[in-house]
């Protein structure tokens, strides 16, 4: 079970009262929970807290323009800082170049 991660897209935030018990059941069974496509949907810090996730996956749309768009860079940077502060793992989807890594 430790190797299996359950991913919920941000659109899963639409109905937090229904989503929360399902996520909690997976957590109690030992699965890690990841929020996929973070930053593109229904980002809500209250919902992020309520769902008690383990991993934030930064959407590829931010990663694609990290080196050419300062706003994308700042958003990704602050998502990473927030995740560190919350002790969450962070995954940046679609990293393909050394520039995107740095």
Tab-separated table of N, CA and C in Angstrom, residues 3-89:
chain	number	residue	atom	x	y	z
A	3	UNK	N	3.348	2.162	-1.611
A	3	UNK	CA	3.779	2.622	-2.925
A	3	UNK	C	2.644	3.228	-3.738
A	4	UNK	N	1.415	2.966	-3.366
A	4	UNK	CA	0.265	3.432	-4.139
A	4	UNK	C	-0.182	4.792	-3.629
A	5	UNK	N	-0.340	5.720	-4.565
A	5	UNK	CA	-0.814	7.067	-4.248
A	5	UNK	C	-2.187	7.248	-4.890
A	6	UNK	N	-3.077	7.904	-4.187
A	6	UNK	CA	-4.400	8.227	-4.717
A	6	UNK	C	-4.371	9.682	-5.145
A	7	UNK	N	-4.683	9.935	-6.414
A	7	UNK	CA	-4.695	11.305	-6.931
A	7	UNK	C	-6.123	11.811	-7.059
A	8	UNK	N	-6.309	13.030	-6.595
A	8	UNK	CA	-7.590	13.715	-6.730
A	8	UNK	C	-7.298	15.013	-7.461
A	9	UNK	N	-7.994	15.272	-8.556
A	9	UNK	CA	-7.781	16.547	-9.234
A	9	UNK	C	-8.435	17.654	-8.425
A	10	UNK	N	-8.019	18.872	-8.689
A	10	UNK	CA	-8.612	20.002	-7.978
A	10	UNK	C	-10.119	20.053	-8.178
A	11	UNK	N	-10.583	19.525	-9.269
A	11	UNK	CA	-12.025	19.522	-9.500
A	11	UNK	C	-12.749	18.668	-8.453
A	12	UNK	N	-11.990	17.798	-7.789
A	12	UNK	CA	-12.549	17.030	-6.684
A	12	UNK	C	-12.939	17.907	-5.509
A	13	UNK	N	-12.440	19.139	-5.513
A	13	UNK	CA	-12.788	20.097	-4.460
A	13	UNK	C	-14.215	20.605	-4.593
A	14	UNK	N	-14.844	20.352	-5.725
A	14	UNK	CA	-16.184	20.888	-5.946
A	14	UNK	C	-17.132	20.446	-4.839
A	15	UNK	N	-17.014	19.201	-4.435
A	15	UNK	CA	-17.932	18.673	-3.426
A	15	UNK	C	-17.133	18.105	-2.254
A	16	UNK	N	-16.530	18.994	-1.474
A	16	UNK	CA	-15.677	18.581	-0.360
A	16	UNK	C	-16.406	17.692	0.645
A	17	UNK	N	-17.666	17.976	1.004
A	17	UNK	CA	-18.334	17.084	1.961
A	17	UNK	C	-18.414	15.627	1.489
A	18	UNK	N	-18.535	15.412	0.185
A	18	UNK	CA	-18.565	14.038	-0.334
A	18	UNK	C	-17.156	13.471	-0.497
A	19	UNK	N	-16.208	14.329	-0.859
A	19	UNK	CA	-14.844	13.889	-1.121
A	19	UNK	C	-14.095	13.547	0.163
A	20	UNK	N	-14.295	14.331	1.209
A	20	UNK	CA	-13.528	14.172	2.445
A	20	UNK	C	-13.622	12.771	3.048
A	21	UNK	N	-14.813	12.177	3.208
A	21	UNK	CA	-14.850	10.836	3.808
A	21	UNK	C	-14.166	9.770	2.949
A	22	UNK	N	-14.233	9.923	1.639
A	22	UNK	CA	-13.580	8.960	0.746
A	22	UNK	C	-12.069	9.067	0.907
A	23	UNK	N	-11.562	10.294	0.902
A	23	UNK	CA	-10.124	10.503	1.078
A	23	UNK	C	-9.682	9.997	2.447
A	24	UNK	N	-10.452	10.285	3.469
A	24	UNK	CA	-10.115	9.825	4.817
A	24	UNK	C	-10.045	8.301	4.882
A	25	UNK	N	-10.948	7.626	4.201
A	25	UNK	CA	-10.929	6.157	4.183
A	25	UNK	C	-9.654	5.632	3.529
A	26	UNK	N	-9.235	6.259	2.434
A	26	UNK	CA	-7.980	5.863	1.786
A	26	UNK	C	-6.792	6.121	2.711
A	27	UNK	N	-6.782	7.284	3.380
A	27	UNK	CA	-5.684	7.604	4.307
A	27	UNK	C	-5.617	6.571	5.430
A	28	UNK	N	-6.766	6.224	5.987
A	28	UNK	CA	-6.809	5.242	7.075
A	28	UNK	C	-6.335	3.868	6.613
A	29	UNK	N	-6.499	3.586	5.325
A	29	UNK	CA	-6.027	2.322	4.760
A	29	UNK	C	-4.533	2.362	4.438
A	30	UNK	N	-3.898	3.532	4.609
A	30	UNK	CA	-2.458	3.637	4.413
A	30	UNK	C	-2.003	4.252	3.106
A	31	UNK	N	-2.918	4.763	2.313
A	31	UNK	CA	-2.552	5.383	1.039
A	31	UNK	C	-2.179	6.852	1.236
A	32	UNK	N	-1.238	7.326	0.405
A	32	UNK	CA	-0.947	8.759	0.364
A	32	UNK	C	-1.905	9.405	-0.627
A	33	UNK	N	-2.278	10.649	-0.337
A	33	UNK	CA	-3.231	11.371	-1.177
A	33	UNK	C	-2.522	12.535	-1.848
A	34	UNK	N	-2.686	12.647	-3.169
A	34	UNK	CA	-2.085	13.731	-3.945
A	34	UNK	C	-3.176	14.574	-4.589
A	35	UNK	N	-2.976	15.883	-4.569
A	35	UNK	CA	-3.846	16.782	-5.324
A	35	UNK	C	-3.163	17.020	-6.661
A	36	UNK	N	-3.795	16.567	-7.730
A	36	UNK	CA	-3.248	16.691	-9.080
A	36	UNK	C	-3.720	17.995	-9.716
A	37	UNK	N	-2.915	18.520	-10.623
A	37	UNK	CA	-3.241	19.747	-11.368
A	37	UNK	C	-3.412	20.949	-10.441
A	38	UNK	N	-2.664	20.977	-9.332
A	38	UNK	CA	-2.837	22.063	-8.370
A	38	UNK	C	-2.550	23.407	-9.030
A	39	UNK	N	-3.441	24.340	-8.805
A	39	UNK	CA	-3.299	25.695	-9.332
A	39	UNK	C	-4.143	25.978	-10.555
A	40	UNK	N	-4.838	24.971	-11.076
A	40	UNK	CA	-5.597	25.197	-12.306
A	40	UNK	C	-7.101	25.132	-12.129
A	41	UNK	N	-7.543	24.693	-10.992
A	41	UNK	CA	-8.978	24.496	-10.822
A	41	UNK	C	-9.542	25.308	-9.682
A	42	UNK	N	-10.003	24.600	-8.685
A	42	UNK	CA	-10.718	25.219	-7.576
A	42	UNK	C	-9.812	25.349	-6.361
A	43	UNK	N	-8.662	25.978	-6.544
A	43	UNK	CA	-7.722	26.151	-5.440
A	43	UNK	C	-8.390	26.906	-4.311
A	44	UNK	N	-8.399	26.298	-3.160
A	44	UNK	CA	-9.004	26.906	-1.996
A	44	UNK	C	-8.223	26.380	-0.804
A	45	UNK	N	-7.592	27.262	-0.085
A	45	UNK	CA	-6.732	26.821	1.002
A	45	UNK	C	-7.513	26.126	2.109
A	46	UNK	N	-8.731	26.533	2.335
A	46	UNK	CA	-9.552	25.847	3.334
A	46	UNK	C	-9.788	24.396	2.915
A	47	UNK	N	-10.096	24.194	1.647
A	47	UNK	CA	-10.326	22.836	1.155
A	47	UNK	C	-9.052	22.008	1.200
A	48	UNK	N	-7.920	22.633	0.888
A	48	UNK	CA	-6.637	21.936	0.963
A	48	UNK	C	-6.419	21.428	2.385
A	49	UNK	N	-6.713	22.261	3.358
A	49	UNK	CA	-6.574	21.875	4.766
A	49	UNK	C	-7.584	20.783	5.137
A	50	UNK	N	-8.815	20.932	4.699
A	50	UNK	CA	-9.876	19.985	5.056
A	50	UNK	C	-9.614	18.590	4.491
A	51	UNK	N	-9.025	18.522	3.308
A	51	UNK	CA	-8.807	17.223	2.673
A	51	UNK	C	-7.591	16.485	3.218
A	52	UNK	N	-6.705	17.194	3.935
A	52	UNK	CA	-5.585	16.547	4.615
A	52	UNK	C	-4.768	15.673	3.653
A	53	UNK	N	-4.187	16.309	2.643
A	53	UNK	CA	-3.441	15.588	1.610
A	53	UNK	C	-1.967	15.474	1.980
A	54	UNK	N	-1.227	14.682	1.197
A	54	UNK	CA	0.197	14.460	1.425
A	54	UNK	C	1.073	15.097	0.356
A	55	UNK	N	0.517	15.251	-0.849
A	55	UNK	CA	1.314	15.657	-2.009
A	55	UNK	C	0.553	16.694	-2.822
A	56	UNK	N	1.267	17.736	-3.269
A	56	UNK	CA	0.713	18.690	-4.239
A	56	UNK	C	1.455	18.488	-5.548
A	57	UNK	N	0.711	18.301	-6.622
A	57	UNK	CA	1.309	18.163	-7.943
A	57	UNK	C	1.031	19.444	-8.727
A	58	UNK	N	2.102	20.188	-9.000
A	58	UNK	CA	1.973	21.446	-9.736
A	58	UNK	C	1.664	21.124	-11.192
A	59	UNK	N	0.628	21.747	-11.705
A	59	UNK	CA	0.184	21.454	-13.062
A	59	UNK	C	1.237	21.821	-14.099
A	60	UNK	N	1.282	21.035	-15.157
A	60	UNK	CA	2.236	21.216	-16.256
A	60	UNK	C	2.109	22.584	-16.925
A	61	UNK	N	0.940	23.203	-16.885
A	61	UNK	CA	0.792	24.512	-17.535
A	61	UNK	C	1.713	25.551	-16.910
A	62	UNK	N	1.983	25.441	-15.615
A	62	UNK	CA	2.931	26.356	-14.975
A	62	UNK	C	4.364	25.983	-15.337
A	63	UNK	N	4.647	24.689	-15.352
A	63	UNK	CA	5.996	24.212	-15.640
A	63	UNK	C	6.402	24.567	-17.067
A	64	UNK	N	5.476	24.444	-18.011
A	64	UNK	CA	5.780	24.733	-19.417
A	64	UNK	C	6.286	26.149	-19.631
A	65	UNK	N	5.830	27.083	-18.805
A	65	UNK	CA	6.194	28.491	-19.017
A	65	UNK	C	7.058	29.060	-17.892
A	66	UNK	N	7.661	28.191	-17.088
A	66	UNK	CA	8.492	28.655	-15.970
A	66	UNK	C	9.599	29.601	-16.401
A	67	UNK	N	10.226	29.299	-17.519
A	67	UNK	CA	11.390	30.085	-17.934
A	67	UNK	C	11.028	31.285	-18.798
A	68	UNK	N	9.773	31.391	-19.209
A	68	UNK	CA	9.386	32.498	-20.093
A	68	UNK	C	8.323	33.409	-19.505
A	69	UNK	N	7.723	32.999	-18.403
A	69	UNK	CA	6.628	33.775	-17.833
A	69	UNK	C	6.869	33.941	-16.337
A	70	UNK	N	7.153	35.160	-15.923
A	70	UNK	CA	7.470	35.424	-14.527
A	70	UNK	C	6.311	35.055	-13.599
A	71	UNK	N	5.083	35.253	-14.046
A	71	UNK	CA	3.930	34.916	-13.213
A	71	UNK	C	3.884	33.416	-12.933
A	72	UNK	N	4.087	32.599	-13.958
A	72	UNK	CA	4.114	31.144	-13.763
A	72	UNK	C	5.221	30.750	-12.796
A	73	UNK	N	6.374	31.379	-12.950
A	73	UNK	CA	7.509	31.096	-12.070
A	73	UNK	C	7.166	31.432	-10.621
A	74	UNK	N	6.581	32.602	-10.406
A	74	UNK	CA	6.219	33.018	-9.046
A	74	UNK	C	5.153	32.112	-8.434
A	75	UNK	N	4.159	31.749	-9.226
A	75	UNK	CA	3.106	30.862	-8.718
A	75	UNK	C	3.705	29.517	-8.305
A	76	UNK	N	4.515	28.927	-9.167
A	76	UNK	CA	5.133	27.639	-8.842
A	76	UNK	C	6.020	27.761	-7.604
A	77	UNK	N	6.789	28.827	-7.537
A	77	UNK	CA	7.673	29.054	-6.392
A	77	UNK	C	6.885	29.128	-5.085
A	78	UNK	N	5.774	29.835	-5.108
A	78	UNK	CA	4.981	29.993	-3.888
A	78	UNK	C	4.193	28.733	-3.529
A	79	UNK	N	3.789	27.969	-4.525
A	79	UNK	CA	3.159	26.677	-4.231
A	79	UNK	C	4.167	25.778	-3.513
A	80	UNK	N	5.400	25.772	-3.998
A	80	UNK	CA	6.452	24.957	-3.379
A	80	UNK	C	6.724	25.425	-1.951
A	81	UNK	N	6.826	26.737	-1.748
A	81	UNK	CA	7.053	27.273	-0.399
A	81	UNK	C	5.910	26.902	0.545
A	82	UNK	N	4.680	27.038	0.066
A	82	UNK	CA	3.527	26.699	0.890
A	82	UNK	C	3.545	25.211	1.243
A	83	UNK	N	3.828	24.369	0.256
A	83	UNK	CA	3.866	22.926	0.490
A	83	UNK	C	4.942	22.571	1.520
A	84	UNK	N	6.102	23.194	1.408
A	84	UNK	CA	7.157	22.942	2.403
A	84	UNK	C	6.692	23.330	3.796
A	85	UNK	N	6.060	24.488	3.897
A	85	UNK	CA	5.559	24.948	5.187
A	85	UNK	C	4.526	24.010	5.779
A	86	UNK	N	3.747	23.371	4.921
A	86	UNK	CA	2.718	22.422	5.364
A	86	UNK	C	3.250	20.990	5.462
A	87	UNK	N	4.539	20.842	5.161
A	87	UNK	CA	5.205	19.532	5.171
A	87	UNK	C	4.570	18.556	4.182
A	88	UNK	N	4.259	19.083	3.005
A	88	UNK	CA	3.715	18.264	1.926
A	88	UNK	C	4.804	18.006	0.900
A	89	UNK	N	4.753	16.876	0.261
A	89	UNK	CA	5.638	16.610	-0.866
A	89	UNK	C	5.124	17.421	-2.050
